[in-house]
XYZ file of C-alpha atoms in Angstrom:
314
model
C 5.311 21.171 53.689
C 3.357 23.349 51.298
C 4.376 26.968 50.907
C 2.164 29.803 52.131
C 1.468 30.756 48.507
C -0.670 27.681 48.109
C -3.115 29.133 50.607
C -3.098 32.781 49.532
C -6.761 32.547 48.510
C -9.134 31.462 51.318
C -10.831 28.158 50.572
C -14.194 28.704 52.275
C -15.575 29.337 55.748
C -16.240 25.684 56.417
C -15.171 23.322 59.156
C -13.855 19.816 58.599
C -14.822 17.171 61.168
C -12.707 13.998 61.478
C -13.692 10.918 63.493
C -10.728 9.253 65.211
C -11.618 5.591 65.613
C -9.003 4.637 68.181
C -8.715 7.988 69.919
C -12.495 8.237 70.521
C -12.350 11.897 69.546
C -13.530 14.272 66.839
C -10.966 16.678 65.423
C -12.171 19.961 63.920
C -10.158 21.751 61.232
C -10.703 25.291 60.024
C -11.854 25.239 56.382
C -9.590 28.124 55.355
C -6.329 27.548 57.205
C -6.775 23.752 57.547
C -5.445 24.047 61.091
C -6.857 22.109 64.056
C -9.183 24.404 66.001
C -10.930 22.017 68.386
C -11.122 18.422 69.624
C -14.009 16.829 71.504
C -15.135 13.397 72.680
C -16.974 11.446 69.988
C -18.014 8.409 72.016
C -16.585 4.923 71.829
C -15.015 4.040 68.454
C -16.431 6.826 66.264
C -16.383 5.850 62.583
C -19.065 6.986 60.144
C -19.667 10.743 60.219
C -22.075 12.983 58.323
C -23.935 16.271 58.701
C -27.390 17.690 58.103
C -27.925 19.491 54.771
C -27.792 22.878 56.515
C -24.486 21.944 58.160
C -25.760 22.665 61.671
C -25.978 19.111 63.028
C -23.261 16.466 63.110
C -24.044 12.733 63.270
C -21.440 10.171 64.373
C -21.562 6.365 64.404
C -20.279 5.573 67.898
C -19.807 1.902 67.087
C -18.984 0.561 70.544
C -21.735 2.658 72.177
C -24.334 1.223 69.785
C -25.568 4.777 69.236
C -25.500 7.622 66.771
C -24.153 10.581 68.704
C -25.359 14.021 67.666
C -23.590 17.387 68.049
C -24.102 21.050 67.244
C -21.415 21.972 64.667
C -21.095 25.538 65.976
C -20.936 25.002 69.738
C -19.872 21.294 69.748
C -22.591 20.690 72.340
C -23.821 17.108 72.431
C -27.509 16.789 71.554
C -29.831 13.823 72.269
C -28.451 10.705 70.625
C -30.241 8.477 68.119
C -30.849 4.728 68.347
C -28.756 2.888 65.807
C -28.951 -0.853 66.256
C -25.782 -2.759 67.211
C -22.343 -1.692 65.966
C -23.208 1.139 63.567
C -20.363 1.632 61.091
C -21.528 3.779 58.202
C -24.740 5.618 57.442
C -26.300 7.942 54.914
C -28.747 10.759 55.413
C -31.657 11.202 53.019
C -31.055 14.333 50.875
C -34.025 15.991 52.597
C -32.209 15.619 55.933
C -34.441 12.833 57.266
C -34.381 9.851 57.813
C -30.987 8.347 58.546
C -30.103 4.907 57.117
C -27.553 3.059 59.296
C -25.526 -0.084 58.526
C -25.384 -2.411 61.546
C -22.353 -4.584 60.940
C -22.997 -7.171 63.660
C -26.729 -7.616 63.079
C -26.974 -7.787 59.260
C -29.575 -5.058 59.096
C -29.991 -1.470 57.976
C -31.760 0.567 60.650
C -33.864 3.536 59.537
C -34.198 6.323 62.115
C -36.248 9.513 62.125
C -33.744 12.183 63.222
C -36.486 14.437 64.643
C -38.571 11.981 66.683
C -35.551 9.702 67.345
C -37.719 6.698 66.571
C -36.731 3.598 64.575
C -38.863 3.522 61.429
C -37.683 0.180 60.040
C -35.093 -2.581 60.293
C -34.178 -3.939 56.866
C -32.462 -7.359 56.651
C -29.494 -7.273 54.279
C -26.404 -9.391 53.658
C -23.674 -10.382 56.094
C -21.548 -7.556 57.537
C -23.292 -4.539 56.046
C -21.041 -1.506 55.769
C -21.207 0.865 52.815
C -24.186 3.180 52.403
C -25.120 5.425 49.491
C -28.191 7.374 48.403
C -29.369 8.433 44.947
C -29.482 12.177 44.206
C -33.292 12.076 44.016
C -33.483 10.324 47.385
C -35.495 7.388 46.044
C -32.852 4.670 46.463
C -30.502 3.796 49.312
C -27.712 1.301 48.681
C -26.101 -0.960 51.258
C -23.021 -3.094 50.623
C -22.494 -6.314 52.573
C -18.834 -7.217 53.038
C -19.198 -10.986 53.392
C -22.124 -11.536 51.003
C -20.274 -9.379 48.412
C -23.442 -7.648 47.294
C -24.915 -4.233 46.788
C -28.521 -4.115 47.996
C -30.829 -1.466 46.520
C -33.532 -0.276 48.941
C -36.651 1.741 48.127
C -36.659 4.706 50.530
C -40.465 4.817 50.705
C -41.252 1.134 51.265
C -37.931 0.258 52.972
C -37.789 -2.909 50.840
C -34.913 -4.296 48.775
C -35.814 -4.297 45.083
C -32.480 -5.322 43.502
C -29.247 -7.079 44.470
C -25.970 -7.038 42.546
C -23.030 -9.364 43.171
C -19.751 -7.426 43.124
C -16.140 -8.312 43.925
C -14.885 -9.309 47.360
C -15.540 -7.132 50.410
C -17.498 -4.150 49.085
C -16.864 -1.124 51.269
C -18.551 1.960 49.856
C -21.276 3.046 47.432
C -21.526 6.391 45.672
C -23.886 7.586 42.930
C -22.779 9.973 40.217
C -24.394 13.421 40.660
C -26.845 12.756 37.809
C -27.786 9.350 39.225
C -26.802 7.584 36.004
C -24.079 5.425 37.592
C -23.432 3.771 40.941
C -19.822 3.155 41.991
C -19.149 0.315 44.470
C -15.648 -0.243 45.860
C -14.396 -3.756 46.624
C -11.518 -3.731 49.093
C -10.203 -7.287 48.670
C -11.357 -7.640 45.066
C -9.269 -4.577 44.237
C -11.874 -3.102 41.891
C -14.615 -0.533 41.606
C -17.794 -1.854 39.975
C -19.878 0.651 38.015
C -23.565 -0.289 38.151
C -26.239 0.952 35.748
C -29.421 2.090 37.552
C -31.275 2.131 34.217
C -30.517 -1.584 33.720
C -31.604 -2.967 37.102
C -28.206 -2.105 38.566
C -26.274 -4.531 36.382
C -22.495 -4.033 36.265
C -21.516 -2.098 33.145
C -17.812 -1.636 33.893
C -15.084 -2.533 36.375
C -12.253 -0.172 37.212
C -8.919 -1.784 38.055
C -5.762 -0.264 39.521
C -2.003 -0.699 39.075
C 0.757 1.323 40.726
C 4.419 0.649 39.846
C 6.257 -0.698 42.875
C 3.068 -1.401 44.836
C 1.908 -4.994 45.305
C -1.529 -5.683 43.778
C -2.863 -6.939 47.113
C -2.123 -3.518 48.648
C -4.455 -1.802 46.163
C -7.597 -1.912 48.273
C -10.398 0.469 47.179
C -12.395 1.778 50.122
C -13.754 5.351 50.183
C -14.905 6.998 46.946
C -16.238 10.417 45.975
C -17.383 11.916 42.665
C -16.993 15.618 41.886
C -20.165 17.696 41.673
C -19.712 18.158 37.920
C -19.513 14.369 37.519
C -16.187 14.484 35.681
C -13.834 12.844 38.188
C -14.015 10.100 40.776
C -11.487 9.814 43.576
C -10.831 6.380 45.088
C -8.998 5.779 48.376
C -6.698 2.766 47.968
C -6.093 1.862 51.614
C -2.611 0.492 52.393
C -1.336 1.590 48.963
C -1.340 5.110 50.473
C -2.731 6.511 47.233
C -5.866 8.162 45.962
C -6.701 7.200 42.382
C -8.052 9.912 40.098
C -10.544 8.395 37.641
C -12.211 9.914 34.574
C -15.840 9.313 35.518
C -16.962 9.147 31.880
C -14.327 6.822 30.385
C -13.464 5.117 33.730
C -9.769 5.519 32.889
C -7.417 5.983 35.844
C -5.626 9.270 35.184
C -3.325 9.549 38.192
C -2.365 8.222 41.610
C -1.831 10.757 44.395
C 0.474 9.845 47.284
C -1.143 10.721 50.615
C -0.773 9.450 54.190
C -0.679 5.844 55.371
C -3.785 3.647 55.000
C -6.038 6.176 53.334
C -9.621 5.335 54.231
C -12.448 7.835 53.665
C -12.835 10.996 51.589
C -14.894 14.188 51.643
C -15.086 17.351 49.562
C -15.130 20.860 50.946
C -18.545 22.534 50.541
C -17.265 24.533 47.549
C -15.809 21.399 45.943
C -12.330 22.882 45.650
C -10.601 20.540 48.086
C -10.733 16.853 48.928
C -9.864 15.607 52.402
C -8.543 12.085 53.056
C -8.342 10.285 56.406
C -5.081 8.370 56.813
C -5.487 5.869 59.629
C -1.920 4.740 60.200
C -0.205 8.120 59.924
C -2.896 9.825 62.038
C -3.357 12.670 59.603
C -5.606 14.190 56.973
C -4.283 14.998 53.504
C -5.678 17.950 51.554
C -5.950 17.672 47.769
C -6.627 20.602 45.447
C -9.280 19.299 43.063
C -8.521 21.618 40.125
C -4.874 20.524 39.922
C -4.968 17.125 41.669
C -2.097 18.251 43.845
C -1.649 17.125 47.447
C -1.174 20.427 49.267
C -0.368 19.271 52.782
C -1.166 16.808 55.552
C -2.412 17.770 59.007
C -2.023 15.694 62.154
C -5.328 14.852 63.827
C -6.311 12.215 66.411
C -5.510 8.533 66.714
C -6.553 6.437 63.705
C -8.730 8.879 61.746
C -11.577 7.063 59.990
C -14.342 9.321 58.684
C -14.482 12.917 57.480
C -17.156 15.458 56.594
C -17.010 19.185 55.795
C -19.793 21.638 56.664
C -20.353 25.254 55.578
């Protein structure tokens, strides 16, 4: 348990929203105290979770409802839902706040939805078992990863057409651009690597990051969620059943540290001020809080059953 001194300075006035896949709930943490302040129903099997740029609207992939459920982040009132296609797992919102690009795991498509009119704008065929979604900082490119095809698919956000495909290692789970858009990181859960793609070279792989933790079997090192700091200096990689988050130098791609968190760490999110990183730990039913400046794990907080996704809003 962290001492009170660790929290002497308030973090920010944000809220942290956690989707609990098995509990069918959303847990809300206070962004300063990191204590649970509310829990509400998130639909059937809530997984992917994100928020509008202004932090006022929460979007949740209710996978077994075949819907994107929508909530007010202040009142927790449920708003009209969005169509999603079957089994939505992850999604990404265009930086402008519209549209929403949704990976439909069972249907091998990415569904594009206008969040204002609630109309489907396009259905984009991709590889088998699409999951990971990422968007370039300029909003021109959306990336989908297909778990079984082992590819990253680059989609033009104006034409909704795939313009490049890159074969990566087995079972790609997540895609994240660097803040300057000069690199695209793709995690491969079974391959055990993170591929770094070069957008300036037709998204060819320019580096692969590998992981090794003393005393941990290589097959337990399963990269899933990934986030890059706003200054572009560090990347954090969730390593699944290894119960670690890898800290990577985002320039040299050298792994600098492994942080022990809860069990089966899955997804990651920064606080709005970038000072803290939150991890969802599915098997220990908690969220770990990492101080970004020091790479110290401050504490873990119990949430709902099998936490999956996490997002922080101002």
